Amino acid sequence: GNKWLYKYYPSNSQYQVVITKDSSGADNDRFIFINGQNVPSYKIDSLHQVYQYSNAIYPNGQVILGPEYLLYKLSAAAGDSFYTMNQSFIVKVSTFSQNIFGKLVAVKDYTRFSSSYGYVFGESTIAEGFGLIYANGAGEEGFLIGCVINGVSYGVPLAVKKEIENIPSTITL
């Protein structure tokens, strides 16, 4: 599947996201499974709204589907805003064009503000054709540094794991 590699600062850590499965549900909802998890991490509805599931991940690796919350409205226009996370945050949308890996693309920036106090809580930036390219919050900033989308590589090369089946126990020349 498609994959993305992010670098986070100040921790200098990297995180890879791989779509391992997607499926369709009622009302043409699309469910996205990542990194081999047995429950979806995201849902995209027919209105192009992206929801994230707050899944519980246990030490034994078991993942339990959690509640969903509205993450993005992909059809939002510049200046639009919407509430998320039980109205704890208001998200304001801005749009612009940006060069991503040599391609000029449309970009939407989603800034989350505390509904109660008005301060900026975090920000996410999504680029057309690439998905999430930037996120900040909880003291970290993450930047997309490489991806493979529909078989095309961009940015930092990502390792491709190939499955090898039926390896012979001996090789004779």
Short mmCIF file of N, CA and C in Angstrom, two decimals:
data_model
loop_
_atom_site.label_atom_id
_atom_site.label_comp_id
_atom_site.label_asym_id
_atom_site.label_seq_id
_atom_site.Cartn_x
_atom_site.Cartn_y
_atom_site.Cartn_z
N GLY A 1 0.82 -1.20 0.00
CA GLY A 1 0.00 0.00 0.00
C GLY A 1 0.85 1.25 0.00
N ASN A 2 0.19 2.36 -0.02
CA ASN A 2 0.88 3.65 0.05
C ASN A 2 1.53 3.81 1.41
N LYS A 3 2.65 4.55 1.46
CA LYS A 3 3.35 4.74 2.73
C LYS A 3 3.95 6.13 2.80
N TRP A 4 4.07 6.61 4.03
CA TRP A 4 4.60 7.94 4.31
C TRP A 4 5.62 7.84 5.43
N LEU A 5 6.69 8.64 5.35
CA LEU A 5 7.70 8.69 6.40
C LEU A 5 7.78 10.12 6.91
N TYR A 6 7.64 10.25 8.24
CA TYR A 6 7.66 11.56 8.88
C TYR A 6 8.86 11.65 9.81
N LYS A 7 9.42 12.85 9.91
CA LYS A 7 10.49 13.12 10.87
C LYS A 7 9.94 14.13 11.87
N TYR A 8 10.17 13.84 13.16
CA TYR A 8 9.65 14.67 14.24
C TYR A 8 10.78 15.38 14.96
N TYR A 9 10.52 16.63 15.32
CA TYR A 9 11.46 17.46 16.07
C TYR A 9 10.76 17.97 17.32
N PRO A 10 11.39 18.13 18.45
CA PRO A 10 12.84 18.03 18.65
C PRO A 10 13.36 16.62 18.92
N SER A 11 12.51 15.61 18.97
CA SER A 11 12.95 14.26 19.32
C SER A 11 13.84 13.62 18.25
N ASN A 12 13.79 14.13 17.03
CA ASN A 12 14.57 13.60 15.91
C ASN A 12 14.18 12.15 15.58
N SER A 13 12.95 11.78 15.91
CA SER A 13 12.47 10.43 15.64
C SER A 13 11.79 10.38 14.27
N GLN A 14 11.62 9.17 13.75
CA GLN A 14 10.91 8.98 12.49
C GLN A 14 9.75 8.02 12.72
N TYR A 15 8.70 8.22 11.93
CA TYR A 15 7.52 7.37 12.05
C TYR A 15 7.01 7.08 10.65
N GLN A 16 6.78 5.80 10.35
CA GLN A 16 6.27 5.41 9.04
C GLN A 16 4.83 4.96 9.16
N VAL A 17 4.01 5.41 8.22
CA VAL A 17 2.60 5.02 8.14
C VAL A 17 2.41 4.27 6.83
N VAL A 18 1.83 3.07 6.90
CA VAL A 18 1.56 2.27 5.71
C VAL A 18 0.09 1.90 5.70
N ILE A 19 -0.59 2.19 4.59
CA ILE A 19 -1.98 1.73 4.46
C ILE A 19 -1.91 0.25 4.11
N THR A 20 -2.42 -0.57 5.02
CA THR A 20 -2.35 -2.01 4.81
C THR A 20 -3.67 -2.58 4.32
N LYS A 21 -4.74 -1.78 4.41
CA LYS A 21 -6.05 -2.26 3.96
C LYS A 21 -7.01 -1.08 3.95
N ASP A 22 -7.97 -1.13 3.04
CA ASP A 22 -9.11 -0.20 3.14
C ASP A 22 -10.36 -0.96 2.74
N SER A 23 -11.48 -0.47 3.21
CA SER A 23 -12.74 -1.14 2.90
C SER A 23 -13.84 -0.10 2.85
N SER A 24 -14.95 -0.48 2.21
CA SER A 24 -16.12 0.40 2.12
C SER A 24 -17.19 -0.09 3.05
N GLY A 25 -17.95 0.86 3.59
CA GLY A 25 -19.03 0.52 4.50
C GLY A 25 -20.33 1.15 4.05
N ALA A 26 -21.26 1.23 4.97
CA ALA A 26 -22.56 1.84 4.69
C ALA A 26 -22.38 3.29 4.26
N ASP A 27 -23.28 3.77 3.45
CA ASP A 27 -23.27 5.16 2.98
C ASP A 27 -21.97 5.52 2.25
N ASN A 28 -21.30 4.53 1.65
CA ASN A 28 -20.05 4.74 0.92
C ASN A 28 -18.91 5.26 1.79
N ASP A 29 -18.98 5.04 3.11
CA ASP A 29 -17.87 5.38 3.98
C ASP A 29 -16.68 4.50 3.62
N ARG A 30 -15.49 5.08 3.70
CA ARG A 30 -14.26 4.34 3.40
C ARG A 30 -13.44 4.25 4.69
N PHE A 31 -13.03 3.04 5.04
CA PHE A 31 -12.28 2.80 6.25
C PHE A 31 -10.83 2.49 5.89
N ILE A 32 -9.89 3.17 6.57
CA ILE A 32 -8.47 3.04 6.28
C ILE A 32 -7.79 2.34 7.46
N PHE A 33 -7.10 1.25 7.15
CA PHE A 33 -6.35 0.49 8.15
C PHE A 33 -4.86 0.77 7.93
N ILE A 34 -4.14 1.05 9.00
CA ILE A 34 -2.71 1.36 8.85
C ILE A 34 -1.85 0.41 9.68
N ASN A 35 -0.62 0.24 9.22
CA ASN A 35 0.43 -0.47 9.95
C ASN A 35 -0.01 -1.83 10.47
N GLY A 36 -0.83 -2.54 9.70
CA GLY A 36 -1.22 -3.90 10.03
C GLY A 36 -2.25 -4.04 11.13
N GLN A 37 -2.83 -2.94 11.58
CA GLN A 37 -3.83 -3.03 12.65
C GLN A 37 -5.09 -3.71 12.16
N ASN A 38 -5.80 -4.38 13.08
CA ASN A 38 -7.00 -5.13 12.71
C ASN A 38 -8.27 -4.30 12.79
N VAL A 39 -8.17 -3.05 13.18
CA VAL A 39 -9.31 -2.13 13.20
C VAL A 39 -8.92 -0.88 12.44
N PRO A 40 -9.89 -0.16 11.87
CA PRO A 40 -9.54 1.04 11.09
C PRO A 40 -9.00 2.16 11.98
N SER A 41 -8.13 2.97 11.41
CA SER A 41 -7.62 4.15 12.09
C SER A 41 -8.35 5.40 11.63
N TYR A 42 -8.89 5.37 10.40
CA TYR A 42 -9.56 6.54 9.82
C TYR A 42 -10.81 6.11 9.06
N LYS A 43 -11.73 7.05 8.95
CA LYS A 43 -12.93 6.88 8.13
C LYS A 43 -13.09 8.14 7.30
N ILE A 44 -13.38 7.98 6.02
CA ILE A 44 -13.69 9.12 5.15
C ILE A 44 -15.12 8.91 4.69
N ASP A 45 -15.98 9.88 5.01
CA ASP A 45 -17.40 9.72 4.66
C ASP A 45 -17.70 10.32 3.30
N SER A 46 -18.95 10.21 2.87
CA SER A 46 -19.35 10.67 1.53
C SER A 46 -19.29 12.19 1.40
N LEU A 47 -19.18 12.92 2.50
CA LEU A 47 -19.04 14.38 2.47
C LEU A 47 -17.57 14.81 2.49
N HIS A 48 -16.68 13.84 2.35
CA HIS A 48 -15.23 14.08 2.37
C HIS A 48 -14.75 14.61 3.72
N GLN A 49 -15.37 14.10 4.77
CA GLN A 49 -14.93 14.42 6.12
C GLN A 49 -14.10 13.25 6.61
N VAL A 50 -12.95 13.55 7.21
CA VAL A 50 -12.05 12.52 7.70
C VAL A 50 -12.20 12.43 9.22
N TYR A 51 -12.45 11.22 9.68
CA TYR A 51 -12.57 10.96 11.11
C TYR A 51 -11.41 10.07 11.53
N GLN A 52 -10.91 10.30 12.73
CA GLN A 52 -9.87 9.44 13.29
C GLN A 52 -10.48 8.68 14.47
N TYR A 53 -10.09 7.43 14.60
CA TYR A 53 -10.54 6.62 15.73
C TYR A 53 -9.49 6.71 16.83
N SER A 54 -9.95 6.92 18.06
CA SER A 54 -9.05 6.92 19.23
C SER A 54 -8.92 5.48 19.71
N ASN A 55 -8.18 4.69 18.96
CA ASN A 55 -8.05 3.28 19.25
C ASN A 55 -7.14 3.05 20.45
N ALA A 56 -7.47 2.04 21.23
CA ALA A 56 -6.64 1.64 22.37
C ALA A 56 -5.68 0.56 21.91
N ILE A 57 -4.39 0.77 22.16
CA ILE A 57 -3.37 -0.21 21.81
C ILE A 57 -2.77 -0.75 23.11
N TYR A 58 -2.92 -2.04 23.32
CA TYR A 58 -2.46 -2.68 24.54
C TYR A 58 -1.04 -3.21 24.39
N PRO A 59 -0.31 -3.41 25.52
CA PRO A 59 1.08 -3.88 25.45
C PRO A 59 1.25 -5.18 24.66
N ASN A 60 0.22 -6.03 24.64
CA ASN A 60 0.33 -7.28 23.89
C ASN A 60 0.11 -7.08 22.39
N GLY A 61 -0.11 -5.82 21.97
CA GLY A 61 -0.30 -5.52 20.56
C GLY A 61 -1.75 -5.49 20.11
N GLN A 62 -2.66 -5.91 20.98
CA GLN A 62 -4.08 -5.90 20.63
C GLN A 62 -4.56 -4.46 20.47
N VAL A 63 -5.36 -4.22 19.43
CA VAL A 63 -5.90 -2.90 19.16
C VAL A 63 -7.43 -2.98 19.23
N ILE A 64 -8.02 -2.12 20.03
CA ILE A 64 -9.47 -2.08 20.21
C ILE A 64 -9.99 -0.78 19.59
N LEU A 65 -11.03 -0.89 18.77
CA LEU A 65 -11.61 0.28 18.11
C LEU A 65 -12.15 1.25 19.15
N GLY A 66 -11.74 2.49 19.05
CA GLY A 66 -12.18 3.53 19.97
C GLY A 66 -13.17 4.46 19.31
N PRO A 67 -13.59 5.49 20.04
CA PRO A 67 -14.54 6.45 19.48
C PRO A 67 -13.90 7.25 18.34
N GLU A 68 -14.74 7.75 17.44
CA GLU A 68 -14.24 8.55 16.32
C GLU A 68 -14.43 10.02 16.62
N TYR A 69 -13.56 10.84 16.03
CA TYR A 69 -13.75 12.28 16.09
C TYR A 69 -13.36 12.89 14.75
N LEU A 70 -14.04 13.98 14.42
CA LEU A 70 -13.81 14.66 13.15
C LEU A 70 -12.43 15.28 13.14
N LEU A 71 -11.65 14.95 12.12
CA LEU A 71 -10.29 15.43 12.01
C LEU A 71 -10.18 16.54 10.96
N TYR A 72 -10.70 16.27 9.76
CA TYR A 72 -10.61 17.23 8.65
C TYR A 72 -11.90 17.23 7.85
N LYS A 73 -12.21 18.38 7.27
CA LYS A 73 -13.24 18.49 6.24
C LYS A 73 -12.49 18.82 4.95
N LEU A 74 -12.31 17.81 4.11
CA LEU A 74 -11.51 18.00 2.90
C LEU A 74 -12.16 18.97 1.92
N SER A 75 -13.47 19.12 1.99
CA SER A 75 -14.16 20.04 1.09
C SER A 75 -14.27 21.46 1.67
N ALA A 76 -13.69 21.70 2.84
CA ALA A 76 -13.76 23.04 3.46
C ALA A 76 -13.02 24.06 2.60
N ALA A 77 -13.54 25.27 2.60
CA ALA A 77 -12.92 26.38 1.87
C ALA A 77 -12.14 27.26 2.84
N ALA A 78 -11.27 28.09 2.30
CA ALA A 78 -10.52 29.03 3.13
C ALA A 78 -11.49 29.86 3.97
N GLY A 79 -11.20 29.99 5.24
CA GLY A 79 -12.04 30.76 6.14
C GLY A 79 -13.11 29.94 6.85
N ASP A 80 -13.37 28.72 6.38
CA ASP A 80 -14.34 27.87 7.06
C ASP A 80 -13.79 27.45 8.43
N SER A 81 -14.71 27.09 9.32
CA SER A 81 -14.31 26.54 10.62
C SER A 81 -15.34 25.51 11.05
N PHE A 82 -14.93 24.62 11.93
CA PHE A 82 -15.83 23.58 12.44
C PHE A 82 -15.33 23.12 13.81
N TYR A 83 -16.24 22.56 14.58
CA TYR A 83 -15.90 22.05 15.91
C TYR A 83 -15.49 20.58 15.81
N THR A 84 -14.65 20.15 16.74
CA THR A 84 -14.26 18.75 16.83
C THR A 84 -14.03 18.37 18.29
N MET A 85 -13.94 17.08 18.53
CA MET A 85 -13.67 16.52 19.86
C MET A 85 -14.65 17.06 20.91
N ASN A 86 -15.93 16.76 20.69
CA ASN A 86 -17.00 17.19 21.61
C ASN A 86 -17.00 18.70 21.82
N GLN A 87 -16.72 19.43 20.77
CA GLN A 87 -16.68 20.88 20.75
C GLN A 87 -15.60 21.47 21.65
N SER A 88 -14.58 20.66 21.99
CA SER A 88 -13.44 21.15 22.77
C SER A 88 -12.54 22.04 21.93
N PHE A 89 -12.56 21.82 20.61
CA PHE A 89 -11.69 22.58 19.72
C PHE A 89 -12.48 23.09 18.53
N ILE A 90 -12.08 24.27 18.07
CA ILE A 90 -12.60 24.78 16.81
C ILE A 90 -11.43 24.74 15.82
N VAL A 91 -11.71 24.28 14.62
CA VAL A 91 -10.68 24.15 13.59
C VAL A 91 -10.94 25.20 12.53
N LYS A 92 -9.93 26.00 12.23
CA LYS A 92 -10.03 27.01 11.18
C LYS A 92 -9.18 26.58 10.00
N VAL A 93 -9.73 26.80 8.80
CA VAL A 93 -9.10 26.30 7.57
C VAL A 93 -8.53 27.46 6.76
N SER A 94 -7.31 27.28 6.28
CA SER A 94 -6.74 28.22 5.31
C SER A 94 -6.21 27.39 4.13
N THR A 95 -6.11 28.02 2.97
CA THR A 95 -5.67 27.31 1.77
C THR A 95 -4.57 28.11 1.07
N PHE A 96 -3.70 27.40 0.38
CA PHE A 96 -2.63 28.02 -0.39
C PHE A 96 -2.04 26.97 -1.32
N SER A 97 -1.07 27.36 -2.14
CA SER A 97 -0.34 26.43 -3.00
C SER A 97 1.07 26.30 -2.46
N GLN A 98 1.64 25.12 -2.61
CA GLN A 98 3.00 24.89 -2.10
C GLN A 98 3.69 23.86 -2.99
N ASN A 99 5.00 24.00 -3.10
CA ASN A 99 5.80 23.04 -3.85
C ASN A 99 6.14 21.88 -2.91
N ILE A 100 5.66 20.68 -3.25
CA ILE A 100 5.93 19.48 -2.46
C ILE A 100 6.67 18.50 -3.37
N PHE A 101 7.91 18.21 -3.03
CA PHE A 101 8.73 17.28 -3.80
C PHE A 101 8.70 17.61 -5.30
N GLY A 102 8.80 18.91 -5.62
CA GLY A 102 8.88 19.35 -7.01
C GLY A 102 7.55 19.51 -7.72
N LYS A 103 6.45 19.35 -7.00
CA LYS A 103 5.12 19.52 -7.61
C LYS A 103 4.38 20.65 -6.89
N LEU A 104 3.85 21.59 -7.65
CA LEU A 104 3.04 22.67 -7.07
C LEU A 104 1.62 22.13 -6.87
N VAL A 105 1.17 22.07 -5.62
CA VAL A 105 -0.12 21.47 -5.31
C VAL A 105 -0.93 22.37 -4.38
N ALA A 106 -2.24 22.13 -4.37
CA ALA A 106 -3.14 22.82 -3.45
C ALA A 106 -2.94 22.25 -2.04
N VAL A 107 -2.95 23.13 -1.06
CA VAL A 107 -2.70 22.74 0.33
C VAL A 107 -3.78 23.34 1.22
N LYS A 108 -4.20 22.57 2.24
CA LYS A 108 -5.13 23.07 3.25
C LYS A 108 -4.47 22.94 4.61
N ASP A 109 -4.55 24.03 5.36
CA ASP A 109 -4.00 24.05 6.70
C ASP A 109 -5.15 24.08 7.70
N TYR A 110 -5.12 23.18 8.68
CA TYR A 110 -6.16 23.07 9.70
C TYR A 110 -5.54 23.44 11.04
N THR A 111 -5.94 24.59 11.60
CA THR A 111 -5.41 25.04 12.88
C THR A 111 -6.48 24.83 13.94
N ARG A 112 -6.10 24.07 15.00
CA ARG A 112 -7.02 23.77 16.10
C ARG A 112 -6.82 24.76 17.24
N PHE A 113 -7.92 25.39 17.64
CA PHE A 113 -7.92 26.32 18.76
C PHE A 113 -8.76 25.75 19.89
N SER A 114 -8.37 26.01 21.11
CA SER A 114 -9.18 25.63 22.26
C SER A 114 -10.47 26.42 22.22
N SER A 115 -11.61 25.75 22.32
CA SER A 115 -12.91 26.44 22.32
C SER A 115 -13.07 27.31 23.57
N SER A 116 -12.50 26.88 24.67
CA SER A 116 -12.66 27.59 25.93
C SER A 116 -11.72 28.77 26.09
N TYR A 117 -10.46 28.58 25.66
CA TYR A 117 -9.44 29.59 25.95
C TYR A 117 -8.90 30.31 24.73
N GLY A 118 -9.16 29.79 23.53
CA GLY A 118 -8.76 30.47 22.31
C GLY A 118 -7.33 30.27 21.86
N TYR A 119 -6.50 29.59 22.64
CA TYR A 119 -5.11 29.41 22.24
C TYR A 119 -4.99 28.32 21.17
N VAL A 120 -3.90 28.39 20.39
CA VAL A 120 -3.66 27.40 19.35
C VAL A 120 -3.19 26.11 20.02
N PHE A 121 -3.88 25.02 19.69
CA PHE A 121 -3.56 23.72 20.28
C PHE A 121 -2.70 22.88 19.34
N GLY A 122 -2.88 23.05 18.05
CA GLY A 122 -2.11 22.27 17.08
C GLY A 122 -2.47 22.66 15.67
N GLU A 123 -1.73 22.09 14.74
CA GLU A 123 -1.93 22.43 13.33
C GLU A 123 -1.59 21.21 12.48
N SER A 124 -2.35 21.02 11.41
CA SER A 124 -2.09 19.95 10.44
C SER A 124 -2.22 20.53 9.05
N THR A 125 -1.35 20.10 8.14
CA THR A 125 -1.37 20.58 6.77
C THR A 125 -1.47 19.38 5.84
N ILE A 126 -2.43 19.44 4.92
CA ILE A 126 -2.67 18.36 3.97
C ILE A 126 -2.46 18.90 2.56
N ALA A 127 -1.70 18.15 1.76
CA ALA A 127 -1.42 18.55 0.39
C ALA A 127 -2.14 17.60 -0.58
N GLU A 128 -2.74 18.17 -1.60
CA GLU A 128 -3.43 17.38 -2.62
C GLU A 128 -2.47 16.38 -3.25
N GLY A 129 -2.88 15.12 -3.26
CA GLY A 129 -2.06 14.07 -3.85
C GLY A 129 -1.02 13.48 -2.92
N PHE A 130 -0.79 14.11 -1.77
CA PHE A 130 0.22 13.62 -0.82
C PHE A 130 -0.34 13.29 0.56
N GLY A 131 -1.43 13.93 0.94
CA GLY A 131 -1.97 13.72 2.28
C GLY A 131 -1.29 14.61 3.29
N LEU A 132 -1.16 14.12 4.51
CA LEU A 132 -0.60 14.90 5.61
C LEU A 132 0.88 15.17 5.36
N ILE A 133 1.25 16.47 5.36
CA ILE A 133 2.65 16.83 5.13
C ILE A 133 3.27 17.50 6.35
N TYR A 134 2.44 17.96 7.29
CA TYR A 134 2.96 18.65 8.48
C TYR A 134 1.95 18.53 9.61
N ALA A 135 2.47 18.35 10.81
CA ALA A 135 1.61 18.34 12.00
C ALA A 135 2.42 18.83 13.19
N ASN A 136 1.76 19.61 14.05
CA ASN A 136 2.42 19.97 15.31
C ASN A 136 1.41 19.88 16.43
N GLY A 137 1.92 19.69 17.60
CA GLY A 137 1.10 19.56 18.80
C GLY A 137 1.87 18.74 19.81
N ALA A 138 1.54 18.89 21.06
CA ALA A 138 2.18 18.15 22.15
C ALA A 138 3.71 18.33 22.14
N GLY A 139 4.17 19.52 21.76
CA GLY A 139 5.59 19.82 21.82
C GLY A 139 6.44 19.25 20.69
N GLU A 140 5.82 18.62 19.70
CA GLU A 140 6.57 18.04 18.58
C GLU A 140 6.04 18.61 17.26
N GLU A 141 6.94 18.68 16.28
CA GLU A 141 6.57 19.03 14.92
C GLU A 141 6.97 17.88 14.02
N GLY A 142 6.05 17.45 13.14
CA GLY A 142 6.33 16.37 12.22
C GLY A 142 6.26 16.85 10.79
N PHE A 143 7.24 16.45 10.00
CA PHE A 143 7.32 16.84 8.59
C PHE A 143 7.39 15.59 7.73
N LEU A 144 6.65 15.57 6.62
CA LEU A 144 6.76 14.50 5.65
C LEU A 144 8.11 14.62 4.97
N ILE A 145 8.90 13.52 5.01
CA ILE A 145 10.21 13.56 4.36
C ILE A 145 10.31 12.60 3.19
N GLY A 146 9.33 11.71 3.07
CA GLY A 146 9.33 10.79 1.94
C GLY A 146 8.03 10.02 1.89
N CYS A 147 7.65 9.54 0.71
CA CYS A 147 6.43 8.75 0.58
C CYS A 147 6.47 7.95 -0.71
N VAL A 148 5.63 6.92 -0.74
CA VAL A 148 5.39 6.14 -1.95
C VAL A 148 3.89 6.15 -2.14
N ILE A 149 3.42 6.76 -3.22
CA ILE A 149 1.99 6.87 -3.49
C ILE A 149 1.72 6.29 -4.87
N ASN A 150 0.86 5.29 -4.89
CA ASN A 150 0.52 4.59 -6.14
C ASN A 150 1.77 4.14 -6.90
N GLY A 151 2.77 3.67 -6.13
CA GLY A 151 3.99 3.14 -6.73
C GLY A 151 5.04 4.17 -7.09
N VAL A 152 4.76 5.46 -6.91
CA VAL A 152 5.72 6.52 -7.23
C VAL A 152 6.36 7.02 -5.93
N SER A 153 7.71 7.06 -5.91
CA SER A 153 8.45 7.52 -4.73
C SER A 153 8.72 9.02 -4.81
N TYR A 154 8.60 9.67 -3.65
CA TYR A 154 8.89 11.10 -3.52
C TYR A 154 9.76 11.31 -2.29
N GLY A 155 10.70 12.25 -2.38
CA GLY A 155 11.51 12.60 -1.22
C GLY A 155 12.48 11.50 -0.83
N VAL A 156 12.69 11.33 0.49
CA VAL A 156 13.60 10.31 1.02
C VAL A 156 13.11 8.94 0.60
N PRO A 157 13.98 8.12 0.00
CA PRO A 157 13.54 6.77 -0.41
C PRO A 157 13.11 5.93 0.80
N LEU A 158 12.03 5.19 0.64
CA LEU A 158 11.53 4.31 1.68
C LEU A 158 11.88 2.88 1.30
N ALA A 159 12.23 2.10 2.29
CA ALA A 159 12.55 0.69 2.04
C ALA A 159 11.29 -0.04 1.62
N VAL A 160 11.44 -0.91 0.67
CA VAL A 160 10.31 -1.71 0.20
C VAL A 160 10.55 -3.14 0.65
N LYS A 161 9.64 -3.67 1.45
CA LYS A 161 9.75 -5.04 1.94
C LYS A 161 9.03 -5.95 0.95
N LYS A 162 9.75 -6.93 0.43
CA LYS A 162 9.14 -7.86 -0.51
C LYS A 162 8.97 -9.20 0.18
N GLU A 163 7.83 -9.80 -0.03
CA GLU A 163 7.54 -11.12 0.53
C GLU A 163 8.16 -12.18 -0.39
N ILE A 164 8.91 -13.09 0.19
CA ILE A 164 9.51 -14.18 -0.59
C ILE A 164 8.86 -15.47 -0.10
N GLU A 165 8.28 -16.21 -1.03
CA GLU A 165 7.61 -17.44 -0.67
C GLU A 165 8.36 -18.64 -1.23
N ASN A 166 8.22 -19.76 -0.57
CA ASN A 166 8.77 -21.04 -1.02
C ASN A 166 10.26 -20.96 -1.31
N ILE A 167 11.03 -20.53 -0.32
CA ILE A 167 12.49 -20.49 -0.48
C ILE A 167 12.99 -21.92 -0.36
N PRO A 168 13.74 -22.39 -1.36
CA PRO A 168 14.24 -23.77 -1.26
C PRO A 168 15.26 -23.88 -0.13
N SER A 169 15.33 -25.05 0.50
CA SER A 169 16.27 -25.27 1.60
C SER A 169 17.69 -25.41 1.09
N THR A 170 17.86 -25.84 -0.16
CA THR A 170 19.20 -25.93 -0.77
C THR A 170 19.14 -25.35 -2.16
N ILE A 171 20.25 -24.78 -2.56
CA ILE A 171 20.35 -24.22 -3.92
C ILE A 171 21.49 -24.96 -4.60
N THR A 172 21.22 -25.55 -5.75
CA THR A 172 22.23 -26.30 -6.49
C THR A 172 22.54 -25.56 -7.79
N LEU A 173 23.85 -25.39 -8.05
CA LEU A 173 24.26 -24.71 -9.29
C LEU A 173 24.74 -25.72 -10.30
#
